[in-house]
Short mmCIF file of C-alpha atoms in Angstrom, two decimals:
data_model
loop_
_atom_site.label_atom_id
_atom_site.label_comp_id
_atom_site.label_asym_id
_atom_site.label_seq_id
_atom_site.Cartn_x
_atom_site.Cartn_y
_atom_site.Cartn_z
CA MET A 224 101.90 109.14 33.18
CA LYS A 225 99.13 107.57 31.15
CA GLY A 226 101.85 105.68 29.00
CA LYS A 227 103.84 104.67 32.15
CA LYS A 228 100.83 103.20 33.73
CA GLY A 229 99.96 101.32 30.59
CA TRP A 230 103.43 99.81 30.50
CA LYS A 231 103.33 98.74 34.24
CA GLN A 232 99.98 96.95 33.38
CA ARG A 233 101.45 95.09 30.60
CA ALA A 234 104.40 94.02 32.63
CA CYS A 235 102.16 92.80 35.40
CA LEU A 236 100.04 90.84 32.87
CA CYS A 237 103.14 89.28 31.31
CA LEU A 238 104.35 88.23 34.78
CA MET A 239 100.96 86.73 35.53
CA VAL A 240 101.13 84.74 32.36
CA PHE A 241 104.64 83.51 33.05
CA LEU A 242 103.81 82.33 36.78
CA ILE A 243 100.68 80.56 35.62
CA GLY A 244 102.55 78.83 32.92
CA LEU A 245 105.60 77.63 35.13
CA PRO A 246 104.15 74.13 35.84
CA GLY A 247 103.91 73.37 32.27
CA LEU A 248 107.21 74.46 31.04
CA ALA A 249 108.84 70.88 31.15
CA GLY A 250 108.13 69.13 28.01
CA ALA A 251 106.50 72.24 26.41
CA SER A 252 106.54 70.82 22.99
CA SER A 253 103.71 68.37 23.81
CA ARG A 254 100.09 68.96 22.56
CA ASP A 255 98.72 69.51 26.12
CA ASP A 256 101.28 72.13 26.98
CA ILE A 257 100.81 73.91 23.71
CA TYR A 258 97.03 74.34 24.47
CA ARG A 259 97.90 75.09 28.13
CA GLU A 260 99.70 78.30 26.80
CA GLU A 261 96.65 79.39 25.12
CA LEU A 262 94.37 78.74 28.21
CA ASP A 263 97.03 80.51 30.42
CA ILE A 264 96.83 83.75 28.43
CA LEU A 265 93.05 83.54 28.33
CA TYR A 266 92.77 82.96 32.04
CA THR A 267 94.97 85.88 32.89
CA MET A 268 93.12 88.24 30.53
CA VAL A 269 89.80 87.31 31.99
CA GLN A 270 91.10 87.22 35.71
CA SER A 271 92.71 90.68 35.28
CA GLY A 272 89.53 92.24 33.76
CA SER A 273 91.77 93.65 31.03
CA SER A 274 90.96 94.42 27.42
CA TYR A 275 92.59 92.05 24.75
CA ILE A 276 94.39 95.15 23.68
CA LEU A 277 96.73 95.13 26.50
CA PHE A 278 98.38 92.07 25.32
CA GLY A 279 100.20 94.00 22.68
CA GLU A 280 98.33 93.14 19.52
CA GLU A 281 94.93 92.56 18.17
CA ARG A 282 94.29 88.94 18.33
CA ASP A 283 91.08 87.47 17.09
CA ASP A 284 91.24 84.63 19.56
CA LEU A 285 91.38 87.07 22.52
CA MET A 286 89.02 89.42 21.05
CA ALA A 287 86.39 86.75 20.54
CA VAL A 288 86.56 85.78 24.29
CA TRP A 289 86.69 89.43 25.45
CA GLU A 290 83.67 90.29 23.50
CA GLY A 291 81.51 87.81 25.76
CA VAL A 292 82.94 88.93 29.17
CA ARG A 293 83.74 92.59 28.93
CA ASN A 294 80.57 93.45 30.78
CA LEU A 295 81.12 90.75 33.58
CA SER A 296 83.21 90.71 36.51
CA PRO A 297 86.34 88.67 36.51
CA GLU A 298 84.83 85.84 38.68
CA GLN A 299 81.70 85.85 36.42
CA GLY A 300 83.90 85.73 33.36
CA LEU A 301 85.93 82.83 34.57
CA GLU A 302 82.82 80.88 35.12
CA ALA A 303 81.39 81.96 31.73
CA VAL A 304 84.40 80.98 29.50
CA LYS A 305 84.55 77.33 28.85
CA TYR A 306 86.86 74.78 27.08
CA GLN A 307 87.13 71.21 26.15
CA LEU A 308 89.66 68.98 24.51
CA LEU A 309 87.86 67.02 21.70
CA ASP A 310 89.00 64.99 18.82
CA CYS A 311 87.02 66.50 16.06
CA ASN A 312 88.52 65.06 12.81
CA GLY A 313 89.07 61.43 14.04
CA ASP A 314 92.87 61.48 14.06
CA GLY A 315 93.05 60.45 17.60
CA LYS A 316 94.55 63.80 18.72
CA PRO A 317 92.25 66.29 20.55
CA GLU A 318 91.36 69.83 19.24
CA LEU A 319 91.00 72.68 21.67
CA LEU A 320 87.47 74.17 21.63
CA ILE A 321 86.67 77.44 23.73
CA GLY A 322 83.39 79.00 24.06
CA GLN A 323 80.61 80.70 25.99
CA ASP A 324 77.09 79.19 26.54
CA ASN A 325 77.01 76.81 23.50
CA ARG A 326 78.67 79.14 21.10
CA LEU A 327 82.25 78.55 20.00
CA THR A 328 84.64 81.49 20.29
CA ASN A 329 87.69 79.60 19.13
CA LEU A 330 88.72 76.29 17.60
CA PHE A 331 92.42 75.33 17.81
CA THR A 332 94.50 72.35 16.50
CA ILE A 333 98.27 71.68 16.34
CA ARG A 334 100.31 71.84 13.14
CA ASP A 335 103.95 71.11 13.03
CA GLY A 336 104.09 71.28 16.64
CA LYS A 337 102.67 74.70 17.01
CA LEU A 338 99.25 76.19 17.76
CA HIS A 339 96.94 76.59 14.70
CA GLN A 340 93.77 78.75 14.94
CA VAL A 341 91.09 77.17 12.90
CA PHE A 342 88.42 79.92 13.45
CA SER A 343 87.25 82.56 16.04
CA GLY A 344 83.65 83.14 16.54
CA PHE A 345 81.81 86.37 17.46
CA TYR A 346 78.19 87.32 18.15
CA ARG A 347 77.72 88.44 14.40
CA ASN A 348 79.64 85.46 13.20
CA ALA A 349 78.84 82.57 15.59
CA TRP A 350 80.11 79.09 15.30
CA TYR A 351 78.50 75.92 16.82
CA TYR A 352 79.36 72.36 17.16
CA LEU A 353 77.09 69.95 15.22
CA GLY A 354 79.04 66.84 16.45
CA ASN A 355 81.25 64.32 14.27
CA GLY A 356 83.63 67.03 13.55
CA ARG A 357 81.09 69.27 11.80
CA PHE A 358 80.35 72.81 12.47
CA LEU A 359 77.73 75.37 11.86
CA ASN A 360 78.41 78.98 11.10
CA GLN A 361 75.78 81.47 11.33
CA GLY A 362 76.16 85.24 11.08
CA SER A 363 75.12 88.54 9.44
CA GLY A 364 76.84 91.29 7.63
CA GLY A 365 74.21 93.99 7.89
CA ALA A 366 70.54 94.06 6.87
CA SER A 367 70.88 92.43 3.72
CA LEU A 368 73.42 89.65 4.42
CA SER A 369 72.73 86.60 6.50
CA ILE A 370 74.87 83.49 6.29
CA LEU A 371 74.33 79.89 7.24
CA GLY A 372 77.23 77.44 6.46
CA GLU A 373 78.11 73.81 7.43
CA TYR A 374 81.74 72.64 7.61
CA HIS A 375 83.77 69.67 8.75
CA LEU A 376 87.27 69.43 10.06
CA ASP A 377 89.53 67.41 7.81
CA GLY A 378 92.61 65.35 8.87
CA ASN A 379 95.01 68.17 8.19
CA GLY A 380 93.10 70.59 10.56
CA ASN A 381 91.34 72.56 7.58
CA LEU A 382 87.60 73.54 7.51
CA VAL A 383 85.88 72.02 4.50
CA CYS A 384 82.61 73.89 3.38
CA GLU A 385 79.92 71.34 2.91
CA SER A 386 77.10 74.02 2.41
CA TYR A 387 76.72 77.71 2.46
CA TYR A 388 73.59 79.55 2.22
CA PHE A 389 73.45 83.41 2.17
CA THR A 390 70.96 86.15 1.38
CA HIS A 391 71.39 89.06 -0.99
CA TRP A 392 69.26 92.09 -1.73
CA ASP A 393 68.45 92.26 -5.53
CA PRO A 394 67.44 95.79 -6.37
CA ALA A 395 66.02 94.64 -9.92
CA VAL A 396 63.23 92.86 -8.19
CA GLU A 397 63.38 94.90 -4.87
CA LYS A 398 63.50 91.67 -2.61
CA MET A 399 65.91 89.46 -0.80
CA GLU A 400 67.29 86.22 -2.65
CA VAL A 401 68.76 83.19 -1.14
CA TYR A 402 72.06 81.71 -2.81
CA TRP A 403 73.92 78.49 -2.02
CA ASN A 404 77.50 77.34 -2.90
CA THR A 405 80.23 75.10 -1.29
CA PHE A 406 82.91 77.70 -1.36
CA GLY A 407 81.97 79.41 1.76
CA VAL A 408 81.99 82.97 0.52
CA PRO A 409 78.91 85.19 -0.25
CA ASP A 410 79.58 85.78 -3.94
CA ILE A 411 76.49 85.35 -6.22
CA THR A 412 78.83 84.64 -9.16
CA LEU A 413 79.99 81.56 -7.53
CA SER A 414 76.45 80.55 -6.28
CA GLU A 415 73.38 78.90 -7.21
CA LYS A 416 70.13 80.97 -6.81
CA LYS A 417 67.51 79.11 -4.62
CA ASP A 418 63.99 79.09 -4.92
CA MET A 419 63.64 79.84 -1.19
CA THR A 420 61.73 82.54 0.66
CA MET A 421 63.29 84.42 3.58
CA ASP A 422 60.56 82.46 5.81
CA GLN A 423 61.93 79.16 4.47
CA PHE A 424 65.53 80.49 4.92
CA GLY A 425 64.59 81.22 8.78
CA LYS A 426 63.17 77.78 9.13
CA LEU A 427 66.53 76.18 7.86
CA GLN A 428 68.31 78.40 10.25
CA GLU A 429 66.09 77.12 13.14
CA LYS A 430 66.32 73.50 11.91
CA LEU A 431 70.18 73.54 11.95
CA ARG A 432 70.43 75.46 15.20
CA ASN A 433 68.33 72.61 16.63
CA LYS A 434 71.22 70.10 15.77
CA VAL A 435 73.79 71.98 17.69
CA LYS A 436 75.43 69.54 20.22
CA LYS A 437 75.77 70.39 23.90
CA LEU A 438 79.61 70.18 24.85
CA SER A 439 80.94 68.90 28.11
CA TRP A 440 82.58 72.14 29.00
CA LYS A 441 84.98 73.06 31.77
CA SER A 442 85.14 76.49 32.97
CA LEU A 443 88.27 78.82 33.04
CA ALA A 444 87.68 79.03 36.86
CA ARG A 445 88.02 75.34 37.29
CA TYR A 446 91.20 75.36 34.82
CA GLY A 447 92.91 77.92 37.29
CA LYS A 448 91.90 75.83 40.33
CA ASP A 449 93.35 72.71 38.75
CA ARG A 450 96.58 74.47 37.87
CA VAL A 451 97.04 75.66 41.28
CA ASP A 452 96.25 72.28 42.67
CA VAL A 453 98.89 70.74 40.35
CA GLU A 454 101.61 73.21 41.23
CA GLY A 455 100.78 72.77 44.90
CA LYS A 456 101.21 68.92 44.51
CA ALA A 457 104.41 69.49 42.60
CA ARG A 458 106.02 71.66 45.45
CA VAL A 459 105.02 69.04 48.15
CA THR A 460 106.45 66.21 46.12
CA ALA A 461 109.70 68.18 45.53
CA ALA A 462 109.77 69.19 49.25
CA GLY A 463 109.48 65.51 50.33
CA LYS A 464 112.25 64.53 48.00
CA VAL A 465 114.56 67.04 49.60
CA LYS A 466 113.79 65.94 53.05
CA ARG A 467 114.67 62.34 52.27
#
């Protein structure tokens, strides 16, 4: 019975995604429609109050959003999850940013006519927008590892590391050390050891966090309402044409 119930729930979710996406099927190869498909799935997941697992696979994009709404009601979740279309690399074409509060959960661009996920952000591996196509990555991997990276998005939709600090426990001297590189990996063999205390590292974190830009977000709740309005207008227009 449990398996049968799970199958029915998945079938209902698939139907919801299909119905929400109907107005965008015409010309589905356009950038807006490709992004709309992702937003439709996110909207359905949050509105249904379902886990990302019910969508058939463990997807980082869904997991990152679900992490922030799993303790909220569907209505609260739809208001909490935001999105914005913004040209981040200056190529004249917008990227899709998704987030909650001022933290980014996903960044997408288009490659070869298909959706390309640049990154997903979680509470322990958070991303923020610094403006001018630049991003801040702040995270931790346990008591001894904290990371602080700055990146920019190039014209091909790739993240390019500009600066990457991380902490490392040195058992020889029994203290935390700070390292830096431009590779974006916490590897001391590829890094330069910095003459920096943990207090100074903390102040650097605070300094960069203060540079985070506030985005002009729209909520998923608003997205759902706009989609219903567009579908309603399309039906009215179609009905008018039939009458004539």
